[in-house]
Each structure stands twice: as C-alpha cells, then as structure tokens.
Coordinates of C-alpha atoms and ligand atoms in Angstrom, one line a residue:
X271 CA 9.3 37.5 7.1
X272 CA 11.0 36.0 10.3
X273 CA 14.5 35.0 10.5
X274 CA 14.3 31.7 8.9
X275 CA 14.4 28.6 10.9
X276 CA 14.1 24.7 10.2
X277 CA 10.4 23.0 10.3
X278 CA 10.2 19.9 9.5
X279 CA 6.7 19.2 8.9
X280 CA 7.0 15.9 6.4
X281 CA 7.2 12.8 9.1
X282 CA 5.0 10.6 6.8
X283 CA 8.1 10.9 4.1
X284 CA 10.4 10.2 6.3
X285 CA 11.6 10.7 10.2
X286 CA 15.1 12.2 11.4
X287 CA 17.2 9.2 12.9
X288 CA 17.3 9.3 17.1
X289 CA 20.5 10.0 18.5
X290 CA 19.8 6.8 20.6
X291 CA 19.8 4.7 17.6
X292 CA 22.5 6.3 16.2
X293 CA 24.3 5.2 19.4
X294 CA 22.6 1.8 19.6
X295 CA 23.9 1.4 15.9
X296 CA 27.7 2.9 16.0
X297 CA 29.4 0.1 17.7
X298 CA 28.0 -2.3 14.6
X299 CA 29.4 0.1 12.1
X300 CA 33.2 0.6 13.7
X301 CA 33.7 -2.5 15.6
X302 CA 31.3 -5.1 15.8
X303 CA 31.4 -5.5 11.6
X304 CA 31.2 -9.4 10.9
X305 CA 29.2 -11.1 9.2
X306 CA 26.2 -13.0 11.8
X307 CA 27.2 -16.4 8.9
X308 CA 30.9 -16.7 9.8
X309 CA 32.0 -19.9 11.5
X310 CA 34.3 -17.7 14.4
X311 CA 32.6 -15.5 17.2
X312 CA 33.8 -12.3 15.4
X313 CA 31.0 -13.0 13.1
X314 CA 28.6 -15.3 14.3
X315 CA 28.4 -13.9 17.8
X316 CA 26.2 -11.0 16.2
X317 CA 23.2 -13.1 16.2
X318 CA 22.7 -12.7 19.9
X319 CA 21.7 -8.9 19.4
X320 CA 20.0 -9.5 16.0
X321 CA 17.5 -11.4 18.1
X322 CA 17.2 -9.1 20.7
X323 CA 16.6 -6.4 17.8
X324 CA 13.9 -9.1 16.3
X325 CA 12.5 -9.4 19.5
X326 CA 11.7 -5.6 20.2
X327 CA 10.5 -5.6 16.4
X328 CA 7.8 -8.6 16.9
X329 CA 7.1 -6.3 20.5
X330 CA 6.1 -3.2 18.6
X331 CA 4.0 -5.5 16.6
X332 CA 2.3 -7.8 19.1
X333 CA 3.9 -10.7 17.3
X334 CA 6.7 -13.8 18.1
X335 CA 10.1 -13.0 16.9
X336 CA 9.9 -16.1 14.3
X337 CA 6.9 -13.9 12.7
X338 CA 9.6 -11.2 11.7
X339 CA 11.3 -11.0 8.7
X340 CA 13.8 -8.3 8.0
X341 CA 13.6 -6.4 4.8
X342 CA 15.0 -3.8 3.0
X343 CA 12.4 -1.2 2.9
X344 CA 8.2 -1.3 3.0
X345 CA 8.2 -1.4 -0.9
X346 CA 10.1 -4.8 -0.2
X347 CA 7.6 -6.1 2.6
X348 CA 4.7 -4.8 0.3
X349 CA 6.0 -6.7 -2.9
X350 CA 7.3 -10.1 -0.9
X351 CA 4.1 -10.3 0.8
X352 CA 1.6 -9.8 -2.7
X353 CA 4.7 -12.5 -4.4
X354 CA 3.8 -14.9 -1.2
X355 CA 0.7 -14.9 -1.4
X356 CA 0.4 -15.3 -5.2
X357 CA 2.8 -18.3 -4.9
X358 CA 0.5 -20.0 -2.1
X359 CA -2.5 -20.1 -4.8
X360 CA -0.6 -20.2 -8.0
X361 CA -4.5 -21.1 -9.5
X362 CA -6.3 -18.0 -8.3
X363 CA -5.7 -15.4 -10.6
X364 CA -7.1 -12.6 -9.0
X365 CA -5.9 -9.8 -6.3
X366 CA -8.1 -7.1 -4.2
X367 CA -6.5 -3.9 -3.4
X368 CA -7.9 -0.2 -3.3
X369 CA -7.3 2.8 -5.4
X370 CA -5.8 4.8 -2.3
X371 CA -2.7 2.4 -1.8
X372 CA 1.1 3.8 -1.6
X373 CA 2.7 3.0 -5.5
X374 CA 4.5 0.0 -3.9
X375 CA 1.2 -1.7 -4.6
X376 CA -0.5 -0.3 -7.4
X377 CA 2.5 -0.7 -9.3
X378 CA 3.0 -4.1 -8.3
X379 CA -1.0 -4.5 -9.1
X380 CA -0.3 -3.2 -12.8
X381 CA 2.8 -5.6 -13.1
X382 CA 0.3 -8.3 -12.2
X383 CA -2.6 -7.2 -15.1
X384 CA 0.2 -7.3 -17.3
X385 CA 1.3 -10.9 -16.0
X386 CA -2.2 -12.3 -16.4
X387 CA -4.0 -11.4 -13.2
X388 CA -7.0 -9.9 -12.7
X389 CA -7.3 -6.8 -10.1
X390 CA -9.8 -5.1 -8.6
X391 CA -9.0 -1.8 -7.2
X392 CA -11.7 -0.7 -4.3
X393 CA -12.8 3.1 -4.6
X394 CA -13.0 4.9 -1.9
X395 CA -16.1 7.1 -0.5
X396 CA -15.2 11.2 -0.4
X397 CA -13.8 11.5 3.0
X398 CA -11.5 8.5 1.7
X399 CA -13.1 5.7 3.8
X400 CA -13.8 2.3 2.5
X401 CA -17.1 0.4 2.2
X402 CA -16.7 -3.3 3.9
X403 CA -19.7 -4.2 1.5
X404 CA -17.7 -3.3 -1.5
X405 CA -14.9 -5.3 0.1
X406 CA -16.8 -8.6 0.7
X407 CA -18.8 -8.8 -2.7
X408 CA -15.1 -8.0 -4.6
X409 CA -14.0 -11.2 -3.1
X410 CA -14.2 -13.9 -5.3
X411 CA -13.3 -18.0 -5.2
X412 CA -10.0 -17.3 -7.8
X413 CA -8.9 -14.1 -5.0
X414 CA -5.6 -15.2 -4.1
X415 CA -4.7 -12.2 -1.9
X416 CA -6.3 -9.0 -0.7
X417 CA -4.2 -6.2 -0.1
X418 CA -5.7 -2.8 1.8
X419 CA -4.0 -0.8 3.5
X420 CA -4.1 0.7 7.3
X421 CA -3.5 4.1 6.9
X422 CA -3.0 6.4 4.4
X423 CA 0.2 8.3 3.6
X424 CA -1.7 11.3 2.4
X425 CA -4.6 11.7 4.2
X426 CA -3.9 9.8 7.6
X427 CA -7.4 8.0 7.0
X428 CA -7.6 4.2 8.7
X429 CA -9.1 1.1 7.0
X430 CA -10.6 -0.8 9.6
X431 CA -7.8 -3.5 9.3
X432 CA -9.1 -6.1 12.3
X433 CA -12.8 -6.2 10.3
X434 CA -10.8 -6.5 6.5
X435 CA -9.1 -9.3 8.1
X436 CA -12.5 -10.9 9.5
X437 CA -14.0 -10.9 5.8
X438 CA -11.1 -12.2 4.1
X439 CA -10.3 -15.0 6.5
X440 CA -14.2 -15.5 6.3
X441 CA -13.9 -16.0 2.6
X442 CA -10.5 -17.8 2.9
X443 CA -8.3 -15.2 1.7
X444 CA -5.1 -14.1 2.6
X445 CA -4.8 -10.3 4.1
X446 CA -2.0 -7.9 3.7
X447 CA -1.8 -4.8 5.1
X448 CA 0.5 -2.0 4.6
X449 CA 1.2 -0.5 7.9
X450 CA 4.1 1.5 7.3
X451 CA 2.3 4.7 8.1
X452 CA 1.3 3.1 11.7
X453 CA 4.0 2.8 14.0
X454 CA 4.8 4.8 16.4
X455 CA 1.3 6.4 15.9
X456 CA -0.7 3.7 17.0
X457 CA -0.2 0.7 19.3
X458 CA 0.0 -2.6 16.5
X459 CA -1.6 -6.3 17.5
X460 CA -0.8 -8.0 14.7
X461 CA -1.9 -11.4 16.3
X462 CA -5.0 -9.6 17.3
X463 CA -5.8 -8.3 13.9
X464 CA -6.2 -11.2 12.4
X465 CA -3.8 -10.4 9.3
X466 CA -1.6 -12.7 7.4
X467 CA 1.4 -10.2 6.3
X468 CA 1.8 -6.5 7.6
X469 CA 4.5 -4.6 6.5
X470 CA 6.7 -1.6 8.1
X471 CA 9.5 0.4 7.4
X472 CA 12.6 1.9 9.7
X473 CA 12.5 5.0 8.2
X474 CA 9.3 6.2 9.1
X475 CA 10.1 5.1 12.7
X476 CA 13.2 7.2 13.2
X477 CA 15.6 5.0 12.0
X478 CA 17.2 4.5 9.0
X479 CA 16.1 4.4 5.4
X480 CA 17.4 1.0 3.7
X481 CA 15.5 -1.4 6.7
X482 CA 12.0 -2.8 7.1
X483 CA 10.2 -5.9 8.4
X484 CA 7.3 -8.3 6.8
X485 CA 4.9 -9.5 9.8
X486 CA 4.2 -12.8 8.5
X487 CA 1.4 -14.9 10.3
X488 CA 2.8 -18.5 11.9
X489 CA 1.1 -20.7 9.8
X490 CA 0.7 -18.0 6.9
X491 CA 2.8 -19.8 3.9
X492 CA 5.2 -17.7 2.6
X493 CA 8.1 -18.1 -0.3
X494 CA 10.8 -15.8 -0.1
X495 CA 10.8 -12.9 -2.3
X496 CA 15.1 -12.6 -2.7
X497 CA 16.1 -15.7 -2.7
X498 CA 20.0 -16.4 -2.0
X499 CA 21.7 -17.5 1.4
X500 CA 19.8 -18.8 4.1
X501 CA 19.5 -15.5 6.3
X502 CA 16.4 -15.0 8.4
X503 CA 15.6 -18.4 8.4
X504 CA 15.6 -19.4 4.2
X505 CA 12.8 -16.5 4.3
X506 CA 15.4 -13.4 2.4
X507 CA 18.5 -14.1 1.3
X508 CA 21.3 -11.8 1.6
X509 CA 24.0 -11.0 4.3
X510 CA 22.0 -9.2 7.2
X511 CA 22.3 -5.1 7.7
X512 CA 23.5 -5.6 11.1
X513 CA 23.9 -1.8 12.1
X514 CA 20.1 -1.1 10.9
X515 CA 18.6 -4.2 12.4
X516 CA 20.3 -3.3 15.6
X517 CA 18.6 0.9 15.0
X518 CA 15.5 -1.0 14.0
X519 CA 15.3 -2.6 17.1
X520 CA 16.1 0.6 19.7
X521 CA 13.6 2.8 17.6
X522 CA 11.0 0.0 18.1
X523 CA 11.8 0.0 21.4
X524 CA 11.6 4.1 21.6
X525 CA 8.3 3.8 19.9
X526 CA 6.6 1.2 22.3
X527 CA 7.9 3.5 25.2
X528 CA 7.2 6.6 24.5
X529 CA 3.7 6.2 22.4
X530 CA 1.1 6.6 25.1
X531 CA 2.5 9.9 26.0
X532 CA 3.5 11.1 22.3
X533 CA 0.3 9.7 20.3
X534 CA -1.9 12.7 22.9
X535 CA 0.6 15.5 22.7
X536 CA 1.0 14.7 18.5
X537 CA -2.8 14.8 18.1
X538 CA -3.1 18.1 20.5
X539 CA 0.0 19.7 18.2
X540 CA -1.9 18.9 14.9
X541 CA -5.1 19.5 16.0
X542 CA -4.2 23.1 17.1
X543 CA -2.6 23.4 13.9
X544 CA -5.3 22.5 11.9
X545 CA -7.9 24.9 13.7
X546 CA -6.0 27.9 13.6
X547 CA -5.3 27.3 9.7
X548 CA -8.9 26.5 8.9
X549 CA -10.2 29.3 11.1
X550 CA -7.7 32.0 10.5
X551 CA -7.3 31.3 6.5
X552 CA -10.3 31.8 4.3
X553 CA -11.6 29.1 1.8
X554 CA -9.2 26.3 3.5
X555 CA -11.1 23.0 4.1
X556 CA -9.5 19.2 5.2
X557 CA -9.4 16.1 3.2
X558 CA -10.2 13.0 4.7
X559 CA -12.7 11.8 7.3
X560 CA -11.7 12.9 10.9
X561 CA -13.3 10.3 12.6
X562 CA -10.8 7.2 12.1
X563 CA -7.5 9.0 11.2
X564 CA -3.7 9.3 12.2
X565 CA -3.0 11.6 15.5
X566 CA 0.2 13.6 13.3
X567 CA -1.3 14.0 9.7
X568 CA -3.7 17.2 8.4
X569 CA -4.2 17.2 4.4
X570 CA -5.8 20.7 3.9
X571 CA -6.8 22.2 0.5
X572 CA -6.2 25.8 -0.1
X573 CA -8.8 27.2 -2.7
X574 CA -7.1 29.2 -5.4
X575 CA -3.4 28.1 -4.6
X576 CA -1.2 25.9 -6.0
X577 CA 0.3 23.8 -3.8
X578 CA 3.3 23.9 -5.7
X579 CA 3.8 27.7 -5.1
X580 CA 3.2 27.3 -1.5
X581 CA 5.7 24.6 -1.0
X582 CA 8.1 27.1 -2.4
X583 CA 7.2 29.7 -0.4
X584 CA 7.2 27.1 3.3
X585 CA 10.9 26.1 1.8
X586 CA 11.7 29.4 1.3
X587 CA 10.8 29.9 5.2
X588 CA 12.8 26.3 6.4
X589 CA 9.5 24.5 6.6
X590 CA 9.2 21.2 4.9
X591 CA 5.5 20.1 4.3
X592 CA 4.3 17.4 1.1
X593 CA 1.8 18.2 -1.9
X594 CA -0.2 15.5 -3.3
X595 CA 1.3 16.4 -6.9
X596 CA 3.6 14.0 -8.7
X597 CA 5.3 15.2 -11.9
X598 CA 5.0 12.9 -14.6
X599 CA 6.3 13.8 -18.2
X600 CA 6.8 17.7 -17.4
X601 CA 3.1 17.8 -16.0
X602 CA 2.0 18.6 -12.7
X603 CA -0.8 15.6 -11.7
X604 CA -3.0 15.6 -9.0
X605 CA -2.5 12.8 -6.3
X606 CA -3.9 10.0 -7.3
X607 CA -4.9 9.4 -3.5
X608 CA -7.0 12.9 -3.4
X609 CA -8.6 11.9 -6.9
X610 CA -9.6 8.5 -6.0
X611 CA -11.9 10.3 -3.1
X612 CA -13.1 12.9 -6.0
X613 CA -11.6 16.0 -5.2
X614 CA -11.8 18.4 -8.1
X615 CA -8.2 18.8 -10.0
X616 CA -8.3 22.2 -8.9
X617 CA -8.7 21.1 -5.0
X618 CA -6.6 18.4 -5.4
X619 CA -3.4 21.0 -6.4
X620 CA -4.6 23.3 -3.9
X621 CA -3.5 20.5 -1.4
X622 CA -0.9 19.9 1.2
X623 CA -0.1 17.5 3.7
X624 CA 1.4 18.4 7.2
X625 CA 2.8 15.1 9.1
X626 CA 4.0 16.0 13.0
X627 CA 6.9 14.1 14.8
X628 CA 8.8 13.2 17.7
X629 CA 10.8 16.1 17.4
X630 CA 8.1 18.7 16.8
X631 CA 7.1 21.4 18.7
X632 CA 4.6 24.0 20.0
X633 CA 6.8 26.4 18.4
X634 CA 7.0 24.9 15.7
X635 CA 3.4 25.1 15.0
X636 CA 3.7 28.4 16.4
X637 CA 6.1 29.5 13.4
X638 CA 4.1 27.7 10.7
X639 CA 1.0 29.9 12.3
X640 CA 2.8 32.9 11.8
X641 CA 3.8 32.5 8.3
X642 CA 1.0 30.3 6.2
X643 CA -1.3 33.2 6.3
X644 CA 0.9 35.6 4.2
X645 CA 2.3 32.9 1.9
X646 CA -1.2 32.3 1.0
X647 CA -2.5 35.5 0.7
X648 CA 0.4 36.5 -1.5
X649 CA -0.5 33.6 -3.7
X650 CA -3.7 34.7 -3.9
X651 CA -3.0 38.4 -4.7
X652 CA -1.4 37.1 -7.5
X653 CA -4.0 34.6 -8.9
X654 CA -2.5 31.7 -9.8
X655 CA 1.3 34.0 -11.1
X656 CA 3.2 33.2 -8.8
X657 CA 2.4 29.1 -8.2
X658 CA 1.7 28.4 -12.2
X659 CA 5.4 29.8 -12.4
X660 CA 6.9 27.6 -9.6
X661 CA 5.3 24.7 -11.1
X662 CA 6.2 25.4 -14.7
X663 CA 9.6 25.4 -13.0
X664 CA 9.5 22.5 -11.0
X665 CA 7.8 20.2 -13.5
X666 CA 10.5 21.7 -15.7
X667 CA 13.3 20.3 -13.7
X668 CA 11.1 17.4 -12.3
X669 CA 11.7 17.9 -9.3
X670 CA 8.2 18.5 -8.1
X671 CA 7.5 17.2 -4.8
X672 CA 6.0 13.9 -5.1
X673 CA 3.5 11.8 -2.5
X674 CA 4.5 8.7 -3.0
X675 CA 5.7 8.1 0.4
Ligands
PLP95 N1 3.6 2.3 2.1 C1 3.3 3.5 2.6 C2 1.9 3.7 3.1 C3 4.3 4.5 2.7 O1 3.9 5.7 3.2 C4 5.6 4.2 2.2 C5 6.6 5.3 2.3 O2 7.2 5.7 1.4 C6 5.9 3.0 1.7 C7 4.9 2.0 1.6 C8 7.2 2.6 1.1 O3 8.1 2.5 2.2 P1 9.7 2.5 1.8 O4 10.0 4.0 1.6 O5 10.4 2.0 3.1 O6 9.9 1.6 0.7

C-alpha cells in the first residue's frame, strides 16, 4: 500500500475551518472579548461587526439581516423552528415530516408522539425522492408545521423545497426546511423559496462547530426556543458567541464568493470519482436518484462488503469517508436513511458515503482510486472475515461510525 497520506473525504460530517476565518475570528478571541450587552464601548461596540457578520449570513441566504437568528448548532435551528411553529397553533396537533430527515427531527418528531402529537412521517420512493402527492394529501386542517428537508446528509438527494413550500403555504401551513447540507453547495433564496424557517450550521460551512443560524420568514411568528436575556432581538437568549458569529460571517462570505467556481470543479471531482469506482470495481452500484442531487456527495453500495470493514481499511490508508451504520446496543443497524428508500440490510451495510470539499483535490481522488479497489477485493477474498470482525469490534467499543450528521 502507498505511504499513507490524509484524505478527508467526510465534508457532509463536518468541514475543516478556513484559515481566513480563523483570522477573521482571532482578534475576538485575544482582544476584542466583551460582552456586545455591556454599557461601555469595550463591550457594546462589538455589535457593529456582529451585524456585519448577520449581514453576510442573511447574504448567503437571500434574506434581511432581521430574518437571522444566531444559534448554536442546526439541531438547535431544527428544534426552535418545529417549537415555533407548534407554539403559533398551540390547537393543531399534528406535524409532517419524512422518514429520510437528519435525527434532529425525528427525534424531536418522537418527543412530540410522546407529548400528544400526531406525526406523519412521508416515505420516500427508491432513489430516495419524494412524492408532492403524498405531501399534499398528508396535510391536514390540525397540521401545525411541516418539516422536509432540502438535502439529504446521506445520499445528497434534493426535495424540491420552492414547490414543498407552494403546497404548504397553499394549505396554510408553516414550512421548515433543514438546509444544513446546502450551503456552500448551492446558491440559497430563502425569500424566493417561499419557506417560513430554514436552518444552517457553521460547521458544515468551514467554520466552527458550536454556531448556526434559523432563517425565520418576516412575518413568520416565532417564540424563542432559549429563552433568557434579550440577545438577538428577545428571539435566543444567551450572551452572543462573538468569535464564531464573526467566522460565521467570513465563511458565508467565502461561500457566496467562491461557489460558482467551486460547485463545477466539486461536481467534476465527484463525478470522476464515482465513474472510476463503479466502472473499475465489480458489483458497486449508487444510492440515490442522480438527477436532483448535491454536486460533492456519492453514496455507493459495495456488494458483499461491510462497510464497516472498509472504513477500517480507508482509515487505515488516512482516508476519512462515512457508512450509513449507527451502533445501537452493541449492534450494527443499517441507516435508517438507506432503509427508508428500501435497500436490502445487506446493501444498506455494504454502503458508504463520500462528501468532497473546498480543500479536495484531483489527487486526492487520485489516491482514493488507487487504493479502494484492493481494500475491496481483500474484503471480498475473505467473505465477510475480515468486516464481521471489525464490526464485532467496533459495535463492541461503540464506536461505529454513525450518519447522523
Ligand atoms: N441536519 C442535517 C441534514 C445535518 O447533516 C446535520 C449535521 O450533523 C444536522 C442537521 C445537525 O447539525 P449540527 O451538527 O450543527 O447540530
């Protein structure tokens, strides 16, 4: 095998911080560390480039600065919005999501059953699309909120958000989307699209973990989520991450430069990719539809492999790729994402998700290339050996490499 080098092929789970918002941020860490509340300048004269950081926010977004609200995370956007929406009808007692959503949402849909509510959870077709018919006739009078998101962590497949939000606001319900997957990928309208809430998160935007923004309409209502001081305008309370806000704001700013030119040479790098592996490795096939689909993500299945084994192996060789697997209880459990469109159990562990990035390149693919094909032909020389061990392993120490990002 070659000399081992670092791959990181995992963007959807998280992004490596730019050393431009590492500089945009320093100065708020070591000097510039008020708080934006305090009565003197030291403090209060932060909130000059926490709206300049809101402003290139709502720009990535296609939306007014007043429509941002700073979060902690997209689990936090996710949740407020759902808890904003549920508090505007406090009557309606029922909530449409889908089966495909990131755990942010279907756990917050189970904590609802358990609370009272009602949810329907759309299935999705094979190639992991969504039928709009399903969508309308799911809609009832007593829907408070409808929840679907843009595109999928695992698979890269879109919803067609702008026509969601055309049948909600037709039915008078309000839309959320989860877009935290979308940034950076695809140029965002959010006034355009019609949507109530849309959520994002820093991380996946090369910035920080521990920062994300709720895109809430101007005249959607919304009740805050944390409640405590009166930061971003009585919407979440709590003293303002100054730093990230400010990294926030330069990688949205990166992002809205540099997109045109990156979403092309991201889709050539994984579509190169994804031809040589299905053409130069046997019994590999793709999941998801290709028509409406992220520009950086491939989900391939690779027939008798475990994708367990083969994560092992890619770590082995510095490359960092996700399986659909999450262990729960000691057992190794097929993505709920890759079920939901029917995949067999054994396809559905057979699968692993590549997500390309800003900092990836033709030699990268090159190197992934190079090694895949002996990694899985070693698995398969040993059928099933070597992965059922790595996975007896991993589910052992439960550390098995979950998709729930
Ligand atoms: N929604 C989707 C589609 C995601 O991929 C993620 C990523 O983990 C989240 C929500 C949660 O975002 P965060 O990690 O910022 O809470």
């Amino acid at each position: 095998m070659n000399s081992r080098r670092f791959c990181y092929l995992d963007n959807n789970a998280t992004t490596r911080v730019a050393p431009e918002v590492l500089e945009a941020m320093t100065p708020f860490l070591k000097d510039h560390w008020g708080n934006p509340s305090s009565a003197y300048s030291f403090g209060h004269q932060l909130s000059k480039p926490l709206d300049k950081a809101r402003a290139s926010v709502a720009d990535l977004l296609g939306a007014e600065p007043m429509e941002i609200v700073f979060t902690s995370c997209g689990t936090e956007s996710n949740n407020a919005a759902w808890n904003s929406a549920l508090a505007a009808h406090p009557r309606k007692k029922h909530i449409v999501t889908t089966t495909v959503e990131h755990s942010a949402n279907i756990k917050f849909g189970q904590v609802m059953e358990e609370r009272g509510y009602k949810v329907t959870y759309l299935k999705v077709e094979a190639d992991g699309t969504l039928d709009l018919g399903e969508l309308e006739s799911a809609l009832r009078s007593d829907t408070a909120v409808a929840s679907i998101m843009w595109a999928n962590n695992e698979t890269g497949v879109l919803f067609p958000i702008e026509e969601v939000a055309a049948i909600c606001r037709g039915k008078g319900v309000l839309f959320h989307t989860d877009a935290v997957q979308v940034p950076g990928k695809l140029k965002i309208n959010a006034r355009a699209l019609g949507v109530d809430y849309l959520s994002i998160s820093a991380h996946k935007l090369h910035a920080p973990k521990g920062i994300g923004a709720l895109y809430v309409r101007r005249r959607a209502p919304f009740t805050p989520y944390i409640v405590g001081g009166s930061q971003e305008k009585g919407r979440r309370g709590g003293t303002e991450n100054v730093p990230y806000v400010i990294g926030f704001g330069k990688a949205a700013e990166l992002a809205q430069d540099m997109l045109p030119d990156e979403n092309s040479r991201i889709r050539g790098l994984r579509d190169r990719m994804e031809k040589a592996i299905l053409t130069q490795i046997p019994r590999v096939t793709r999941n998801g539809s290709i028509r409406e689909r992220l520009p950086n993500t491939s989900n391939l299945a690779f027939e008798h492999v475990e994708a367990e084994g083969l994560l092992h192996l890619l770590d082995e060789a510095g490359i960092c790729a996700s399986s659909g697997s999450a262990c729960t209880t000691g057992a190794i459990n097929p993505s709920h994402v890759l079920t939901a469109m029917g995949l067999k159990s054994d396809r559905a562990r057979g699968s692993i998700r590549f997500s390309l990035g800003l900092y990836n390149s033709e030699e990268d693919v090159d190197y992934l290339l190079e090694v895949l094909p002996g990694m899985v032909q070693k698995l398969r020389g040993e059928p099933g050996k070597m992965a059922r061990h790595r996975s007896a392993k991993l589910a052992a120490s439960g550390k098995a490499h979950s998709l729930q990002t």
